[in-house]
Amino acid sequence: VTVDFQIISVAVKVELDRSVYPLVRWGDPLVVYIRVTDPSANKNPYAKETITLTTTGPAPNIVLKNYTMGTMTCRLPSSVTLTETDVNTGVFEGSLRLYYYNCMNNSAMINGIINVSYVSPYGQGSDWVTATFRPTTASLSINATVVKYGDYILIRVVDPDINLDSKKAEEKPLNITFKGTLGGVTLKSGLKLKETDKNTGVFEGVFLIAGENGDINVVKAGDTVEMTYIDPTPGYTTPGATWEDLELTTTFKVASF
């Protein structure tokens, strides 16, 4: 009996979910998704296998660096495990979470990089990929400048720097302050902005304007309300400089009729 079979060589490949990542001064972590294709690491066609990428040692697989600032001393997990997407695929995926204390709050990382490399332990080649860290200046807008009690207002914040997970449409607290010129403004607790889709960096919310029992309660009709959003990582910040919050403001008026 003669059995013919063909061996197909598939190149090793390393991929990241983005080419540019934001920086994080505090709060939730930035998620970096990593994919490695290495069919030779698929040793058991009946089980989902794993491979490991290191962040330490003489030849780490994952390195954070700014060419002008040198290699950064960052507290990273010692390794990242990638799991095969299914049995017999030879494609391995995993993620690295970078918190603010993992150099993400250090402006020296502006224009810095994350470099992920992989060498097949079975002699099937190697690959590497690089992405950049770069902040972006946010924007704040509303869909109406004059409203009345009972109207709904759409608030939009465009801020790629709070788009921390490219595989989720995220929700963020309504971190906007409201100030009336004639009286007070109170907010219903738990208000949030929702990302319009995965990885857009555009966050929106629709809120009821009222004198009381609304989402945004403006005490006095006829008042002009100033909204302020703080961008903690404006895009004009230079590497190594002290972060300076950028205040973004817009206003709307509650008609007295």
PDB file of C-alpha atoms in Angstrom:
ATOM      1  CA  VAL A   1       0.000   0.000   0.000  1.00  0.00           C
ATOM      2  CA  THR A   2       1.381   3.365  -0.999  1.00  0.00           C
ATOM      3  CA  VAL A   3       0.202   6.481   0.755  1.00  0.00           C
ATOM      4  CA  ASP A   4       1.006   9.858  -0.707  1.00  0.00           C
ATOM      5  CA  PHE A   5       0.872  12.966   1.426  1.00  0.00           C
ATOM      6  CA  GLN A   6       1.992  16.531   1.007  1.00  0.00           C
ATOM      7  CA  ILE A   7       3.750  18.663   3.594  1.00  0.00           C
ATOM      8  CA  ILE A   8       2.773  22.292   3.296  1.00  0.00           C
ATOM      9  CA  SER A   9       5.009  24.853   4.948  1.00  0.00           C
ATOM     10  CA  VAL A  10       3.147  27.817   6.444  1.00  0.00           C
ATOM     11  CA  ALA A  11       5.221  30.810   7.454  1.00  0.00           C
ATOM     12  CA  VAL A  12       5.374  31.802  11.106  1.00  0.00           C
ATOM     13  CA  LYS A  13       3.497  35.050  11.669  1.00  0.00           C
ATOM     14  CA  VAL A  14       3.047  37.433  14.609  1.00  0.00           C
ATOM     15  CA  GLU A  15       0.153  39.911  14.710  1.00  0.00           C
ATOM     16  CA  LEU A  16      -1.189  42.592  17.047  1.00  0.00           C
ATOM     17  CA  ASP A  17      -4.727  43.946  17.137  1.00  0.00           C
ATOM     18  CA  ARG A  18      -3.592  47.531  16.505  1.00  0.00           C
ATOM     19  CA  SER A  19      -0.744  49.479  14.992  1.00  0.00           C
ATOM     20  CA  VAL A  20      -1.200  52.385  17.444  1.00  0.00           C
ATOM     21  CA  TYR A  21      -2.111  52.066  21.131  1.00  0.00           C
ATOM     22  CA  PRO A  22      -3.159  54.766  23.606  1.00  0.00           C
ATOM     23  CA  LEU A  23      -1.520  55.546  26.925  1.00  0.00           C
ATOM     24  CA  VAL A  24      -3.256  55.199  30.297  1.00  0.00           C
ATOM     25  CA  ARG A  25      -2.676  57.560  33.233  1.00  0.00           C
ATOM     26  CA  TRP A  26      -4.899  55.613  35.655  1.00  0.00           C
ATOM     27  CA  GLY A  27      -7.837  53.236  35.885  1.00  0.00           C
ATOM     28  CA  ASP A  28      -8.549  50.241  33.680  1.00  0.00           C
ATOM     29  CA  PRO A  29      -5.753  48.515  31.762  1.00  0.00           C
ATOM     30  CA  LEU A  30      -4.977  48.701  28.076  1.00  0.00           C
ATOM     31  CA  VAL A  31      -5.464  45.271  26.487  1.00  0.00           C
ATOM     32  CA  VAL A  32      -2.970  44.193  23.821  1.00  0.00           C
ATOM     33  CA  TYR A  33      -4.124  41.184  21.796  1.00  0.00           C
ATOM     34  CA  ILE A  34      -1.417  38.968  20.336  1.00  0.00           C
ATOM     35  CA  ARG A  35      -1.732  36.258  17.684  1.00  0.00           C
ATOM     36  CA  VAL A  36       1.002  33.860  16.615  1.00  0.00           C
ATOM     37  CA  THR A  37       0.637  31.450  13.714  1.00  0.00           C
ATOM     38  CA  ASP A  38       3.002  28.474  13.918  1.00  0.00           C
ATOM     39  CA  PRO A  39       1.608  25.207  12.536  1.00  0.00           C
ATOM     40  CA  SER A  40       4.685  23.339  13.779  1.00  0.00           C
ATOM     41  CA  ALA A  41       3.661  24.141  17.379  1.00  0.00           C
ATOM     42  CA  ASN A  42       0.446  22.225  16.749  1.00  0.00           C
ATOM     43  CA  LYS A  43       1.931  18.926  17.920  1.00  0.00           C
ATOM     44  CA  ASN A  44      -1.317  17.272  18.996  1.00  0.00           C
ATOM     45  CA  PRO A  45      -4.159  17.599  16.452  1.00  0.00           C
ATOM     46  CA  TYR A  46      -6.677  16.484  19.084  1.00  0.00           C
ATOM     47  CA  ALA A  47      -5.988  19.106  21.769  1.00  0.00           C
ATOM     48  CA  LYS A  48      -5.810  22.873  22.124  1.00  0.00           C
ATOM     49  CA  GLU A  49      -2.186  23.626  22.925  1.00  0.00           C
ATOM     50  CA  THR A  50      -0.335  26.661  24.254  1.00  0.00           C
ATOM     51  CA  ILE A  51       2.844  28.584  23.593  1.00  0.00           C
ATOM     52  CA  THR A  52       4.573  31.070  25.904  1.00  0.00           C
ATOM     53  CA  LEU A  53       6.035  34.508  25.198  1.00  0.00           C
ATOM     54  CA  THR A  54       8.488  35.958  27.712  1.00  0.00           C
ATOM     55  CA  THR A  55       9.034  39.546  28.842  1.00  0.00           C
ATOM     56  CA  THR A  56      12.292  38.975  30.704  1.00  0.00           C
ATOM     57  CA  GLY A  57      15.673  37.358  30.133  1.00  0.00           C
ATOM     58  CA  PRO A  58      18.401  37.945  27.548  1.00  0.00           C
ATOM     59  CA  ALA A  59      16.025  37.607  24.572  1.00  0.00           C
ATOM     60  CA  PRO A  60      12.470  38.481  25.661  1.00  0.00           C
ATOM     61  CA  ASN A  61       9.616  38.089  23.199  1.00  0.00           C
ATOM     62  CA  ILE A  62       7.842  41.254  24.387  1.00  0.00           C
ATOM     63  CA  VAL A  63       9.704  44.557  24.812  1.00  0.00           C
ATOM     64  CA  LEU A  64       8.492  48.082  25.587  1.00  0.00           C
ATOM     65  CA  LYS A  65      10.856  50.744  24.346  1.00  0.00           C
ATOM     66  CA  ASN A  66      11.177  54.346  23.296  1.00  0.00           C
ATOM     67  CA  TYR A  67      14.078  54.822  20.896  1.00  0.00           C
ATOM     68  CA  THR A  68      14.788  58.313  22.203  1.00  0.00           C
ATOM     69  CA  MET A  69      14.374  57.395  25.883  1.00  0.00           C
ATOM     70  CA  GLY A  70      15.925  53.911  25.868  1.00  0.00           C
ATOM     71  CA  THR A  71      14.441  50.630  27.053  1.00  0.00           C
ATOM     72  CA  MET A  72      11.786  51.295  29.685  1.00  0.00           C
ATOM     73  CA  THR A  73      11.876  49.616  33.076  1.00  0.00           C
ATOM     74  CA  CYS A  74       8.305  48.354  33.243  1.00  0.00           C
ATOM     75  CA  ARG A  75       6.714  45.942  35.676  1.00  0.00           C
ATOM     76  CA  LEU A  76       5.325  43.349  33.306  1.00  0.00           C
ATOM     77  CA  PRO A  77       4.212  39.777  33.944  1.00  0.00           C
ATOM     78  CA  SER A  78       7.143  37.454  33.325  1.00  0.00           C
ATOM     79  CA  SER A  79       5.330  35.673  30.507  1.00  0.00           C
ATOM     80  CA  VAL A  80       2.171  35.649  28.393  1.00  0.00           C
ATOM     81  CA  THR A  81       0.458  32.394  27.453  1.00  0.00           C
ATOM     82  CA  LEU A  82      -1.192  32.086  24.055  1.00  0.00           C
ATOM     83  CA  THR A  83      -3.809  29.363  23.571  1.00  0.00           C
ATOM     84  CA  GLU A  84      -4.613  27.627  20.307  1.00  0.00           C
ATOM     85  CA  THR A  85      -7.868  28.987  18.866  1.00  0.00           C
ATOM     86  CA  ASP A  86      -9.174  25.425  18.398  1.00  0.00           C
ATOM     87  CA  VAL A  87      -7.796  21.939  18.000  1.00  0.00           C
ATOM     88  CA  ASN A  88      -5.427  21.526  15.068  1.00  0.00           C
ATOM     89  CA  THR A  89      -5.309  25.183  13.950  1.00  0.00           C
ATOM     90  CA  GLY A  90      -1.719  26.144  14.723  1.00  0.00           C
ATOM     91  CA  VAL A  91      -2.997  29.653  15.544  1.00  0.00           C
ATOM     92  CA  PHE A  92      -2.395  30.869  19.091  1.00  0.00           C
ATOM     93  CA  GLU A  93      -4.002  33.903  20.733  1.00  0.00           C
ATOM     94  CA  GLY A  94      -3.680  35.689  24.050  1.00  0.00           C
ATOM     95  CA  SER A  95      -3.558  39.118  25.606  1.00  0.00           C
ATOM     96  CA  LEU A  96      -1.320  41.335  27.685  1.00  0.00           C
ATOM     97  CA  ARG A  97      -2.884  43.848  30.055  1.00  0.00           C
ATOM     98  CA  LEU A  98      -0.888  47.022  30.524  1.00  0.00           C
ATOM     99  CA  TYR A  99      -1.863  49.055  33.586  1.00  0.00           C
ATOM    100  CA  TYR A 100      -0.877  52.643  34.260  1.00  0.00           C
ATOM    101  CA  TYR A 101       1.958  51.400  36.481  1.00  0.00           C
ATOM    102  CA  ASN A 102       3.307  49.311  33.567  1.00  0.00           C
ATOM    103  CA  CYS A 103       4.828  52.510  32.076  1.00  0.00           C
ATOM    104  CA  MET A 104       1.496  53.475  30.534  1.00  0.00           C
ATOM    105  CA  ASN A 105       1.262  56.655  32.646  1.00  0.00           C
ATOM    106  CA  ASN A 106       4.801  57.673  31.702  1.00  0.00           C
ATOM    107  CA  SER A 107       4.832  60.277  28.937  1.00  0.00           C
ATOM    108  CA  ALA A 108       8.275  58.984  27.993  1.00  0.00           C
ATOM    109  CA  MET A 109       6.369  56.186  26.246  1.00  0.00           C
ATOM    110  CA  ILE A 110       4.910  58.643  23.730  1.00  0.00           C
ATOM    111  CA  ASN A 111       6.091  57.465  20.309  1.00  0.00           C
ATOM    112  CA  GLY A 112       7.521  54.431  22.047  1.00  0.00           C
ATOM    113  CA  ILE A 113       6.824  50.918  20.869  1.00  0.00           C
ATOM    114  CA  ILE A 114       5.803  47.470  21.881  1.00  0.00           C
ATOM    115  CA  ASN A 115       7.770  44.863  19.980  1.00  0.00           C
ATOM    116  CA  VAL A 116       6.583  41.253  19.943  1.00  0.00           C
ATOM    117  CA  SER A 117       8.840  38.608  18.413  1.00  0.00           C
ATOM    118  CA  TYR A 118       8.617  34.853  18.116  1.00  0.00           C
ATOM    119  CA  VAL A 119      11.025  32.134  17.042  1.00  0.00           C
ATOM    120  CA  SER A 120       9.542  28.753  16.283  1.00  0.00           C
ATOM    121  CA  PRO A 121      11.088  26.200  18.665  1.00  0.00           C
ATOM    122  CA  TYR A 122      10.735  23.663  15.871  1.00  0.00           C
ATOM    123  CA  GLY A 123      12.917  25.489  13.373  1.00  0.00           C
ATOM    124  CA  GLN A 124      10.077  26.770  11.205  1.00  0.00           C
ATOM    125  CA  GLY A 125      11.152  30.405  11.153  1.00  0.00           C
ATOM    126  CA  SER A 126      10.529  33.594  13.087  1.00  0.00           C
ATOM    127  CA  ASP A 127       8.592  36.846  12.874  1.00  0.00           C
ATOM    128  CA  TRP A 128       8.077  40.069  14.760  1.00  0.00           C
ATOM    129  CA  VAL A 129       5.666  42.995  14.818  1.00  0.00           C
ATOM    130  CA  THR A 130       5.821  46.495  16.272  1.00  0.00           C
ATOM    131  CA  ALA A 131       3.122  48.947  17.331  1.00  0.00           C
ATOM    132  CA  THR A 132       3.419  52.519  18.584  1.00  0.00           C
ATOM    133  CA  PHE A 133       2.107  54.253  21.701  1.00  0.00           C
ATOM    134  CA  ARG A 134       0.594  57.647  20.947  1.00  0.00           C
ATOM    135  CA  PRO A 135      -1.992  59.819  22.746  1.00  0.00           C
ATOM    136  CA  THR A 136      -4.823  61.560  20.897  1.00  0.00           C
ATOM    137  CA  THR A 137      -6.573  64.808  21.753  1.00  0.00           C
ATOM    138  CA  ALA A 138     -10.236  64.232  22.593  1.00  0.00           C
ATOM    139  CA  SER A 139     -13.301  66.201  21.517  1.00  0.00           C
ATOM    140  CA  LEU A 140     -16.666  66.922  23.182  1.00  0.00           C
ATOM    141  CA  SER A 141     -19.904  67.766  21.361  1.00  0.00           C
ATOM    142  CA  ILE A 142     -23.693  67.809  21.773  1.00  0.00           C
ATOM    143  CA  ASN A 143     -26.503  67.646  19.235  1.00  0.00           C
ATOM    144  CA  ALA A 144     -28.386  70.754  20.393  1.00  0.00           C
ATOM    145  CA  THR A 145     -27.505  74.110  21.887  1.00  0.00           C
ATOM    146  CA  VAL A 146     -31.032  74.998  23.055  1.00  0.00           C
ATOM    147  CA  VAL A 147     -33.298  72.464  24.765  1.00  0.00           C
ATOM    148  CA  LYS A 148     -36.339  72.475  27.013  1.00  0.00           C
ATOM    149  CA  TYR A 149     -37.462  70.301  29.880  1.00  0.00           C
ATOM    150  CA  GLY A 150     -38.480  66.907  28.517  1.00  0.00           C
ATOM    151  CA  ASP A 151     -35.989  66.979  25.629  1.00  0.00           C
ATOM    152  CA  TYR A 152     -33.237  64.425  25.177  1.00  0.00           C
ATOM    153  CA  ILE A 153     -29.697  65.506  24.444  1.00  0.00           C
ATOM    154  CA  LEU A 154     -27.014  63.422  22.763  1.00  0.00           C
ATOM    155  CA  ILE A 155     -23.517  63.827  24.194  1.00  0.00           C
ATOM    156  CA  ARG A 156     -20.555  62.574  22.193  1.00  0.00           C
ATOM    157  CA  VAL A 157     -16.985  62.184  23.387  1.00  0.00           C
ATOM    158  CA  VAL A 158     -14.387  61.180  20.815  1.00  0.00           C
ATOM    159  CA  ASP A 159     -11.408  59.931  22.775  1.00  0.00           C
ATOM    160  CA  PRO A 160      -9.367  57.020  21.380  1.00  0.00           C
ATOM    161  CA  ASP A 161      -7.329  57.075  24.594  1.00  0.00           C
ATOM    162  CA  ILE A 162     -10.216  55.511  26.553  1.00  0.00           C
ATOM    163  CA  ASN A 163     -10.722  52.833  23.891  1.00  0.00           C
ATOM    164  CA  LEU A 164      -8.768  50.294  25.913  1.00  0.00           C
ATOM    165  CA  ASP A 165     -10.097  47.025  24.469  1.00  0.00           C
ATOM    166  CA  SER A 166     -10.377  46.745  20.687  1.00  0.00           C
ATOM    167  CA  LYS A 167     -12.593  43.673  20.861  1.00  0.00           C
ATOM    168  CA  LYS A 168     -15.345  45.231  22.970  1.00  0.00           C
ATOM    169  CA  ALA A 169     -17.786  48.090  22.598  1.00  0.00           C
ATOM    170  CA  GLU A 170     -16.973  49.593  25.966  1.00  0.00           C
ATOM    171  CA  GLU A 171     -18.986  51.583  28.499  1.00  0.00           C
ATOM    172  CA  LYS A 172     -17.503  54.491  30.421  1.00  0.00           C
ATOM    173  CA  PRO A 173     -18.872  56.571  33.310  1.00  0.00           C
ATOM    174  CA  LEU A 174     -20.149  59.991  32.277  1.00  0.00           C
ATOM    175  CA  ASN A 175     -17.034  61.805  33.474  1.00  0.00           C
ATOM    176  CA  ILE A 176     -18.364  65.219  32.528  1.00  0.00           C
ATOM    177  CA  THR A 177     -19.030  68.082  34.920  1.00  0.00           C
ATOM    178  CA  PHE A 178     -22.079  70.324  34.500  1.00  0.00           C
ATOM    179  CA  LYS A 179     -22.279  73.893  35.804  1.00  0.00           C
ATOM    180  CA  GLY A 180     -25.235  76.262  35.539  1.00  0.00           C
ATOM    181  CA  THR A 181     -24.884  80.032  35.499  1.00  0.00           C
ATOM    182  CA  LEU A 182     -28.186  80.618  37.333  1.00  0.00           C
ATOM    183  CA  GLY A 183     -28.569  77.538  39.512  1.00  0.00           C
ATOM    184  CA  GLY A 184     -27.460  74.037  40.215  1.00  0.00           C
ATOM    185  CA  VAL A 185     -27.260  71.003  37.955  1.00  0.00           C
ATOM    186  CA  THR A 186     -27.577  67.467  39.314  1.00  0.00           C
ATOM    187  CA  LEU A 187     -27.148  64.138  37.567  1.00  0.00           C
ATOM    188  CA  LYS A 188     -28.888  60.823  37.947  1.00  0.00           C
ATOM    189  CA  SER A 189     -26.415  58.329  39.381  1.00  0.00           C
ATOM    190  CA  GLY A 190     -24.791  55.736  37.154  1.00  0.00           C
ATOM    191  CA  LEU A 191     -24.931  57.615  33.838  1.00  0.00           C
ATOM    192  CA  LYS A 192     -22.638  56.173  31.184  1.00  0.00           C
ATOM    193  CA  LEU A 193     -21.380  56.722  27.671  1.00  0.00           C
ATOM    194  CA  LYS A 194     -21.299  53.723  25.331  1.00  0.00           C
ATOM    195  CA  GLU A 195     -18.815  53.142  22.528  1.00  0.00           C
ATOM    196  CA  THR A 196     -20.610  53.204  19.168  1.00  0.00           C
ATOM    197  CA  ASP A 197     -18.937  49.928  18.128  1.00  0.00           C
ATOM    198  CA  LYS A 198     -15.810  47.939  18.807  1.00  0.00           C
ATOM    199  CA  ASN A 199     -12.595  49.937  18.548  1.00  0.00           C
ATOM    200  CA  THR A 200     -14.133  53.261  17.433  1.00  0.00           C
ATOM    201  CA  GLY A 201     -13.082  55.465  20.348  1.00  0.00           C
ATOM    202  CA  VAL A 202     -16.408  57.306  19.947  1.00  0.00           C
ATOM    203  CA  PHE A 203     -18.618  57.289  23.053  1.00  0.00           C
ATOM    204  CA  GLU A 204     -22.214  58.514  23.119  1.00  0.00           C
ATOM    205  CA  GLY A 205     -25.140  58.809  25.474  1.00  0.00           C
ATOM    206  CA  VAL A 206     -28.693  60.156  25.215  1.00  0.00           C
ATOM    207  CA  PHE A 207     -29.951  61.865  28.367  1.00  0.00           C
ATOM    208  CA  LEU A 208     -33.250  63.398  29.504  1.00  0.00           C
ATOM    209  CA  ILE A 209     -33.137  67.073  30.459  1.00  0.00           C
ATOM    210  CA  ALA A 210     -35.495  67.964  33.310  1.00  0.00           C
ATOM    211  CA  GLY A 211     -35.952  70.176  36.324  1.00  0.00           C
ATOM    212  CA  GLU A 212     -36.026  67.074  38.506  1.00  0.00           C
ATOM    213  CA  ASN A 213     -36.206  63.282  38.124  1.00  0.00           C
ATOM    214  CA  GLY A 214     -34.395  63.387  34.776  1.00  0.00           C
ATOM    215  CA  ASP A 215     -30.911  62.277  33.782  1.00  0.00           C
ATOM    216  CA  ILE A 216     -29.542  65.826  33.781  1.00  0.00           C
ATOM    217  CA  ASN A 217     -31.532  68.047  36.130  1.00  0.00           C
ATOM    218  CA  VAL A 218     -31.186  71.772  35.560  1.00  0.00           C
ATOM    219  CA  VAL A 219     -32.771  73.609  38.486  1.00  0.00           C
ATOM    220  CA  LYS A 220     -33.692  76.832  36.701  1.00  0.00           C
ATOM    221  CA  ALA A 221     -35.252  77.143  33.269  1.00  0.00           C
ATOM    222  CA  GLY A 222     -33.461  79.745  31.180  1.00  0.00           C
ATOM    223  CA  ASP A 223     -30.118  78.599  32.527  1.00  0.00           C
ATOM    224  CA  THR A 224     -27.032  78.129  30.372  1.00  0.00           C
ATOM    225  CA  VAL A 225     -25.167  74.956  31.299  1.00  0.00           C
ATOM    226  CA  GLU A 226     -21.465  74.500  30.724  1.00  0.00           C
ATOM    227  CA  MET A 227     -20.217  70.953  30.213  1.00  0.00           C
ATOM    228  CA  THR A 228     -16.542  70.113  30.782  1.00  0.00           C
ATOM    229  CA  TYR A 229     -14.658  66.946  29.850  1.00  0.00           C
ATOM    230  CA  ILE A 230     -11.078  66.475  30.999  1.00  0.00           C
ATOM    231  CA  ASP A 231      -8.669  64.865  28.546  1.00  0.00           C
ATOM    232  CA  PRO A 232      -5.770  63.602  30.708  1.00  0.00           C
ATOM    233  CA  THR A 233      -3.630  62.513  27.727  1.00  0.00           C
ATOM    234  CA  PRO A 234      -3.787  65.240  25.048  1.00  0.00           C
ATOM    235  CA  GLY A 235      -2.094  64.413  21.797  1.00  0.00           C
ATOM    236  CA  TYR A 236       0.242  67.415  21.783  1.00  0.00           C
ATOM    237  CA  THR A 237       2.136  66.201  24.876  1.00  0.00           C
ATOM    238  CA  THR A 238       5.841  65.712  24.141  1.00  0.00           C
ATOM    239  CA  PRO A 239       7.754  62.603  25.268  1.00  0.00           C
ATOM    240  CA  GLY A 240       9.017  62.942  28.831  1.00  0.00           C
ATOM    241  CA  ALA A 241       6.953  66.049  29.600  1.00  0.00           C
ATOM    242  CA  THR A 242       4.597  66.365  32.564  1.00  0.00           C
ATOM    243  CA  TRP A 243       1.039  65.498  31.618  1.00  0.00           C
ATOM    244  CA  GLU A 244      -1.285  68.510  31.638  1.00  0.00           C
ATOM    245  CA  ASP A 245      -5.050  67.995  31.644  1.00  0.00           C
ATOM    246  CA  LEU A 246      -6.907  69.549  28.728  1.00  0.00           C
ATOM    247  CA  GLU A 247     -10.344  70.974  29.537  1.00  0.00           C
ATOM    248  CA  LEU A 248     -12.888  70.634  26.733  1.00  0.00           C
ATOM    249  CA  THR A 249     -16.081  72.643  27.152  1.00  0.00           C
ATOM    250  CA  THR A 250     -19.363  73.214  25.384  1.00  0.00           C
ATOM    251  CA  THR A 251     -22.661  74.747  26.464  1.00  0.00           C
ATOM    252  CA  PHE A 252     -26.391  74.379  26.035  1.00  0.00           C
ATOM    253  CA  LYS A 253     -29.292  76.512  27.177  1.00  0.00           C
ATOM    254  CA  VAL A 254     -32.527  75.335  28.753  1.00  0.00           C
ATOM    255  CA  ALA A 255     -35.295  77.444  27.264  1.00  0.00           C
ATOM    256  CA  SER A 256     -37.661  79.143  29.696  1.00  0.00           C
ATOM    257  CA  PHE A 257     -40.768  78.737  27.492  1.00  0.00           C
TER     258      PHE A 257
END
